[in-house]
Tab-separated table of C-alpha atoms and ligand atoms in Angstrom:
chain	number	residue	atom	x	y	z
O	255	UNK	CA	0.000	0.000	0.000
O	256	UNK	CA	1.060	3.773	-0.531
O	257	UNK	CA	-0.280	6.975	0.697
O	258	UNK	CA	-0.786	8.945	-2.666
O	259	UNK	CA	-2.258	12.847	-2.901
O	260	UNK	CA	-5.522	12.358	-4.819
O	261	UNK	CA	-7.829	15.347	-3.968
O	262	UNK	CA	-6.527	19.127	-4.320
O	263	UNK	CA	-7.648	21.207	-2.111
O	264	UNK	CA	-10.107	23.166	-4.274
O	265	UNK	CA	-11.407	19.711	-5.061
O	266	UNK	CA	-11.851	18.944	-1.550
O	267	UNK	CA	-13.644	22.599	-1.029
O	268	UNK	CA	-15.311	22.119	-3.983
O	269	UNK	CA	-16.916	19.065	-3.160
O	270	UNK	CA	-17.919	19.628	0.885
O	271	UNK	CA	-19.237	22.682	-0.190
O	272	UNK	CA	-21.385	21.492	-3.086
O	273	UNK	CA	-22.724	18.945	-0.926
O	274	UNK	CA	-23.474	21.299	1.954
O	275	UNK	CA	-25.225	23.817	-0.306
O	276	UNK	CA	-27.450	20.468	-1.713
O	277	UNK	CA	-28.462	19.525	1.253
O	278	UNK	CA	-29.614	23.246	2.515
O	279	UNK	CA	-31.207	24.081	-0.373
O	280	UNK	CA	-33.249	20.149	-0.605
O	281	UNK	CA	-34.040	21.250	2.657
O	282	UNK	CA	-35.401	24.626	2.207
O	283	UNK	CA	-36.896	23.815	-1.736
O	284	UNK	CA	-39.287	20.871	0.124
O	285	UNK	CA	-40.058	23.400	2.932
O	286	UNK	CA	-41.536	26.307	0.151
O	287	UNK	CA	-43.142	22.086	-1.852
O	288	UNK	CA	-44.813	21.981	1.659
O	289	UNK	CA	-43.351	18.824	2.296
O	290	UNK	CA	-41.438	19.304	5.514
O	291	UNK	CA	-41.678	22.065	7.893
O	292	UNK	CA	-37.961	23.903	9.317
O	293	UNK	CA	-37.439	27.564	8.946
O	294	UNK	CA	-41.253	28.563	8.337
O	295	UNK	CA	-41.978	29.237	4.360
O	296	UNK	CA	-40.928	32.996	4.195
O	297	UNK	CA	-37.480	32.172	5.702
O	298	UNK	CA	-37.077	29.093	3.338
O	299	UNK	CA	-37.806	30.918	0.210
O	300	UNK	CA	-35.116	33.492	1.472
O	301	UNK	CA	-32.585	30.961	2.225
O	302	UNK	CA	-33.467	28.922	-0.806
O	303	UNK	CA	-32.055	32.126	-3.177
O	304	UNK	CA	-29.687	32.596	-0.834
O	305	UNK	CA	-28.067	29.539	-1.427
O	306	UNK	CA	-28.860	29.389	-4.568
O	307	UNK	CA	-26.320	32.351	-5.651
O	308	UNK	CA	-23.626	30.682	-3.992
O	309	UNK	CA	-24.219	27.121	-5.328
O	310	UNK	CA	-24.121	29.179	-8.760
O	311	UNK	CA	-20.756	31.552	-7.641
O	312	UNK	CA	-19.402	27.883	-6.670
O	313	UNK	CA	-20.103	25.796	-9.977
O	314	UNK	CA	-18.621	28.925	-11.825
O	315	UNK	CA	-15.469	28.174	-10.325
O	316	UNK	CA	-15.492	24.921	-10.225
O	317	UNK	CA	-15.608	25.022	-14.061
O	318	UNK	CA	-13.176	27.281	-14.630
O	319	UNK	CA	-11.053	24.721	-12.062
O	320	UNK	CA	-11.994	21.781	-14.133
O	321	UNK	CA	-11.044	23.355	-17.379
O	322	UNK	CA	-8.017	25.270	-16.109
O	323	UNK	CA	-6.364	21.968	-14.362
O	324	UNK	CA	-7.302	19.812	-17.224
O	325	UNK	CA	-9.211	17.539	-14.624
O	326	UNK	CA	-12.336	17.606	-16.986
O	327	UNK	CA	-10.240	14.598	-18.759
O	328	UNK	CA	-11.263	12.114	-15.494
O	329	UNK	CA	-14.471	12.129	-16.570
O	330	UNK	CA	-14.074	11.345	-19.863
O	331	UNK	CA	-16.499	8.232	-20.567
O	332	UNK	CA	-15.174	4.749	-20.889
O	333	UNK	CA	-16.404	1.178	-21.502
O	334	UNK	CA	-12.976	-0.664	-20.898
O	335	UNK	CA	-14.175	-2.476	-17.861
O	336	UNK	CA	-17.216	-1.170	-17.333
O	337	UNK	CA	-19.134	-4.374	-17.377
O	338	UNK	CA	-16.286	-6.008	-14.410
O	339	UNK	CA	-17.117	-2.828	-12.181
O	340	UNK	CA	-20.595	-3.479	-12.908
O	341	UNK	CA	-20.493	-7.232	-12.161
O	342	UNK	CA	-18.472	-6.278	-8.962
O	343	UNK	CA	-21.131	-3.894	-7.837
O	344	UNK	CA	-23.603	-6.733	-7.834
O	345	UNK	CA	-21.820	-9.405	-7.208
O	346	UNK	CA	-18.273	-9.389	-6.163
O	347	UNK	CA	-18.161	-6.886	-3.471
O	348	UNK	CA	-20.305	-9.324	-1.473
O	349	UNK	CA	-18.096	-12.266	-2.345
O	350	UNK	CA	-15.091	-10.505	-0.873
O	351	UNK	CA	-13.286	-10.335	-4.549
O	352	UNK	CA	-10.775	-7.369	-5.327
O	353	UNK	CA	-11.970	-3.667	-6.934
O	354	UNK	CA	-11.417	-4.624	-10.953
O	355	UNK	CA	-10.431	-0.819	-11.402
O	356	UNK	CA	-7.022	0.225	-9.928
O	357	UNK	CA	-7.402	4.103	-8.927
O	358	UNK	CA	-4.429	6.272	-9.133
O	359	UNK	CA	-3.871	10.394	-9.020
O	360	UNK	CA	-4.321	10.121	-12.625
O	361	UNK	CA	-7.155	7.845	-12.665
O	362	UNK	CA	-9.122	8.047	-9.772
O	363	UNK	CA	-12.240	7.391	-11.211
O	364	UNK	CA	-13.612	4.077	-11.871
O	365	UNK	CA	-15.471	3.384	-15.510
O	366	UNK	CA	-19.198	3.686	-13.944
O	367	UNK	CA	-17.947	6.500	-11.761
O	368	UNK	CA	-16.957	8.346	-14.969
O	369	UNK	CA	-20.260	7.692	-16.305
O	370	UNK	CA	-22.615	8.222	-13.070
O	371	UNK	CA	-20.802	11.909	-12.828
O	372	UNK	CA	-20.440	12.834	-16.389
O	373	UNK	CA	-24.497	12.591	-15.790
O	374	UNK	CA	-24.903	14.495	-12.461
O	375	UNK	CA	-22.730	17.242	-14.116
O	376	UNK	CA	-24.014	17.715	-17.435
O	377	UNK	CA	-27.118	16.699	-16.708
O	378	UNK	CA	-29.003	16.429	-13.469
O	379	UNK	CA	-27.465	19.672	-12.238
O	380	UNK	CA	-28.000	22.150	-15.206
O	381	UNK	CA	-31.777	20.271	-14.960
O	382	UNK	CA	-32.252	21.568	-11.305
O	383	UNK	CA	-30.043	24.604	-11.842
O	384	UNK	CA	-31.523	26.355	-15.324
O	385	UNK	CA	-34.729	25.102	-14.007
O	386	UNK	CA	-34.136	26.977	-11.283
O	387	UNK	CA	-32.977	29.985	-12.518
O	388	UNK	CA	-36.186	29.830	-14.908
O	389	UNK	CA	-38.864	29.402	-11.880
O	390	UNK	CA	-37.313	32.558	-10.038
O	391	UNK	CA	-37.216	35.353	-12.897
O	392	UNK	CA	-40.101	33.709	-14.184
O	393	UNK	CA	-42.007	36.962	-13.747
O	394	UNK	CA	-39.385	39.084	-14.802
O	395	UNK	CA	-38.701	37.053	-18.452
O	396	UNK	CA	-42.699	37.296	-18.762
O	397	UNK	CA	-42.735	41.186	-17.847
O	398	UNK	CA	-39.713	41.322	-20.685
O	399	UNK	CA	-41.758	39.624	-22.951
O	400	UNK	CA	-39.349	36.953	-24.108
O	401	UNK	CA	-41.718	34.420	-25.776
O	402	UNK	CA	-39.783	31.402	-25.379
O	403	UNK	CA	-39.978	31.246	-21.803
O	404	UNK	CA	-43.158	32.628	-21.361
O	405	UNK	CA	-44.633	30.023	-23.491
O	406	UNK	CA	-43.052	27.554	-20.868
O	407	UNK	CA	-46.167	27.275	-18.129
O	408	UNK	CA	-44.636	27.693	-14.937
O	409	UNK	CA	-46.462	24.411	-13.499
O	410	UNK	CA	-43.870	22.953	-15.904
O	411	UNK	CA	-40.556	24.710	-14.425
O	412	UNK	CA	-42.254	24.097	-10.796
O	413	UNK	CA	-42.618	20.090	-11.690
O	414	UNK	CA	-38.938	19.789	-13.925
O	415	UNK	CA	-37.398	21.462	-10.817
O	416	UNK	CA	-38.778	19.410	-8.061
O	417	UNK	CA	-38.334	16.100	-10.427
O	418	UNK	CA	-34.561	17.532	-10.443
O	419	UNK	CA	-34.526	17.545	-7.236
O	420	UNK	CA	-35.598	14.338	-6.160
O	421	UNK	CA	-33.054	12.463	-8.450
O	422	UNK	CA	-30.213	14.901	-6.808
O	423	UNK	CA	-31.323	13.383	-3.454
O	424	UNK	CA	-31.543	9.739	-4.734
O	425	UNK	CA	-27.637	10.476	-6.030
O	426	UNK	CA	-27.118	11.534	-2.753
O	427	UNK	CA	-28.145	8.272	-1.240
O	428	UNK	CA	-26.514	6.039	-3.721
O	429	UNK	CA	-23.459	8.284	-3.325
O	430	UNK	CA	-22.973	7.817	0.404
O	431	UNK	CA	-23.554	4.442	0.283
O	432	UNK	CA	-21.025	4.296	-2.473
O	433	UNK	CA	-18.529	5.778	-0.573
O	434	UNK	CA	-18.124	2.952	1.890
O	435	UNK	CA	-17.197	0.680	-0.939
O	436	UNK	CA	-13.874	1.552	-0.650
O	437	UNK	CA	-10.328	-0.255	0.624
O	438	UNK	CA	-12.213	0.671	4.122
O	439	UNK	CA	-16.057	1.555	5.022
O	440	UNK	CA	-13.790	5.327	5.672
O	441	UNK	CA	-11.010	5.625	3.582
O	442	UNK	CA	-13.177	7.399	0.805
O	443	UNK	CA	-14.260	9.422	2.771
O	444	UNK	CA	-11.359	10.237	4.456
O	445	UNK	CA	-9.444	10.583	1.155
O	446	UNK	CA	-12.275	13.517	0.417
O	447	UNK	CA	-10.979	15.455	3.882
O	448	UNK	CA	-7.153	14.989	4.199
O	449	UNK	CA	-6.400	14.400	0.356
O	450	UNK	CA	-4.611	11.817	1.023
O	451	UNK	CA	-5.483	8.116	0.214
O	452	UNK	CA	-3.737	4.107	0.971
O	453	UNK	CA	-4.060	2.732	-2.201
O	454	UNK	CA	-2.806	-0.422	-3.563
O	455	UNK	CA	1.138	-0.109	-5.518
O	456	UNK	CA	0.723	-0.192	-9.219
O	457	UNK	CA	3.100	-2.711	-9.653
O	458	UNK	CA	1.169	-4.981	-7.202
O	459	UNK	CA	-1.546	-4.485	-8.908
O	460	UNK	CA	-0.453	-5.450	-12.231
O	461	UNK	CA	1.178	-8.408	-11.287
O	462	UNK	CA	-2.036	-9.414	-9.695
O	463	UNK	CA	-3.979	-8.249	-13.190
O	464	UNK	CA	-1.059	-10.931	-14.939
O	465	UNK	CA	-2.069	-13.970	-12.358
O	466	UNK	CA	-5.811	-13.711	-13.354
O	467	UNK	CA	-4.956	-13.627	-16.492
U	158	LIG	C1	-28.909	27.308	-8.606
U	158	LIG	C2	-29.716	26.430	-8.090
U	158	LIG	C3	-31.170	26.664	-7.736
U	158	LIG	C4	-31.989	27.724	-7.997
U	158	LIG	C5	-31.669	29.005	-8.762
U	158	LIG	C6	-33.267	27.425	-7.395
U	158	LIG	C7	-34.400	28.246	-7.419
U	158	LIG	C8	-35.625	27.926	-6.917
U	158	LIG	C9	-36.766	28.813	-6.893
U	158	LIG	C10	-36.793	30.245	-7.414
U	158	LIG	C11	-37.814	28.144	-6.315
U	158	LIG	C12	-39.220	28.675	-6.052
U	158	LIG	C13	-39.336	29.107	-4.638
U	158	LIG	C14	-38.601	30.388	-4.400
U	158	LIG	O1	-39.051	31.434	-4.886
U	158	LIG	O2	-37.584	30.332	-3.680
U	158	LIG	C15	-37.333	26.818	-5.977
U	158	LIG	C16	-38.094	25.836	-5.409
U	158	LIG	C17	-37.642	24.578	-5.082
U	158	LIG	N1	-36.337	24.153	-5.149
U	158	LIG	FE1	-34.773	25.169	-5.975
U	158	LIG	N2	-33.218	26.191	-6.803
U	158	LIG	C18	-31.928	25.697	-6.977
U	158	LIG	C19	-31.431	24.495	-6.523
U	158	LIG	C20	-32.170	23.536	-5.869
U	158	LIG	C21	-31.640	22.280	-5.375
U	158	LIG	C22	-30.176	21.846	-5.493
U	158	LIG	C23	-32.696	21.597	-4.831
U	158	LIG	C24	-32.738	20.255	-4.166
U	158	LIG	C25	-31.810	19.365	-4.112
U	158	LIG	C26	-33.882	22.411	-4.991
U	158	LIG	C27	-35.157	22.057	-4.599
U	158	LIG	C28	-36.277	22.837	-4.730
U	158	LIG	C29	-37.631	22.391	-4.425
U	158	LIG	C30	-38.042	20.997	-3.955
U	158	LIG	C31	-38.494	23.486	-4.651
U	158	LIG	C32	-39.999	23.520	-4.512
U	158	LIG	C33	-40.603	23.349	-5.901
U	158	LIG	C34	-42.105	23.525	-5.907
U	158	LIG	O3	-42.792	22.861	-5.141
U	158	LIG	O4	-42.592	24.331	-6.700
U	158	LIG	N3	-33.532	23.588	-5.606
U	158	LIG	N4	-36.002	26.721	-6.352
């Protein structure tokens, strides 16, 4: 085993602070649905924008970090292995049988990894975020008269956004669960805080790649 530096620290930021801002803002968006009851609804719809400029201030950097640091290439969609990682999912995790994806500060992404975030980032959060965006100038884009939103009914926006957000929170649970999947229930996690993660030598693991083979 060696102790290799796979999160940065913006990373690590980046990430804490993404989920933080998730979870307030799930909180306070099903307080103004009506389906749970914290702050009172005034105070939720204020904290709801609130948060809401920051998650946007925060995915504006994160971009520009993405792009900038060329770590945009990690999640770069792959199908070598994809169907092992799969099958270990399912099956050999509860077997006791070894990850089939070796993760490095290079790689640190597994093949359904790549895929599952590709899709919250270029999907599922521009859903909930231009939905978003949409639902609270909806009354200024209609007072501007711009027909193409205006012809979107705001039921619509309302539903899209609250759909959004309820397959953000199911990521959330997979996610977490995820997490414990690792060399130990914490070292994910851990990794995530410190930066630092044990992870198996390459050359052990390729010599172990040549015996199953
Ligand atoms: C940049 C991101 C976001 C923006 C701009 C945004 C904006 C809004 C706006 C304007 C509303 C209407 C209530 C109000 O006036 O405050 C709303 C409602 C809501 N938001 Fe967000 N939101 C964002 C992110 C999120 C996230 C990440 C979640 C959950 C994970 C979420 C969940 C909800 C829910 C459940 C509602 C209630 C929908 C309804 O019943 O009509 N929102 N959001």
């Amino acid at each position: 085993m060696k102790r290799v530096y796979i999160y940065k620290m913006f990373e690590r930021f980046w990430h804490w602070s993404q989920a933080s801002l998730i979870i307030f803002l799930a909180l306070t968006g099903f307080e103004v649905h009506g389906t749970i009851e914290i702050f009172g609804f005034d105070q939720a719809v204020r904290f709801h924008r609130f948060s809401s400029y920051a998650l946007l201030i925060l995915i504006t950097f994160s971009i520009f970090w993405h792009f900038t640091t060329g770590e945009w290439k990690q999640y770069i969609p792959s199908t070598k292995k994809l169907k092992s990682q799969l099958h270990y999912y399912i099956s050999g995790i509860f077997k006791g049988e070894k990850h089939p994806t070796h993760k490095s500060e290079l790689s640190k992404l597994n093949p359904l990894q790549k895929l599952v975030y590709l899709g919250f980032k270029v999907v599922l959060i521009p859903v909930v975020v231009i939905s978003g965006i949409l639902y609270m100038n909806y009354k200024t884009i209609d007072q501007n008269d711009i027909i193409v939103i205006s012809e979107i009914p705001l039921n619509t926006i309302a539903v899209l956004h609250t759909l959004g957000a309820f397959l953000l929170i199911s990521f959330l649970v997979v996610h977490v669960y995820m997490t414990t999947t690792g060399t130990t229930p914490t070292s994910n996690i851990k990794a995530m805080i410190t930066g630092y993660e044990e992870i198996e030598h390459e050359t052990d693991h390729k010599i172990d790649n040549q015996k199953e083979k």
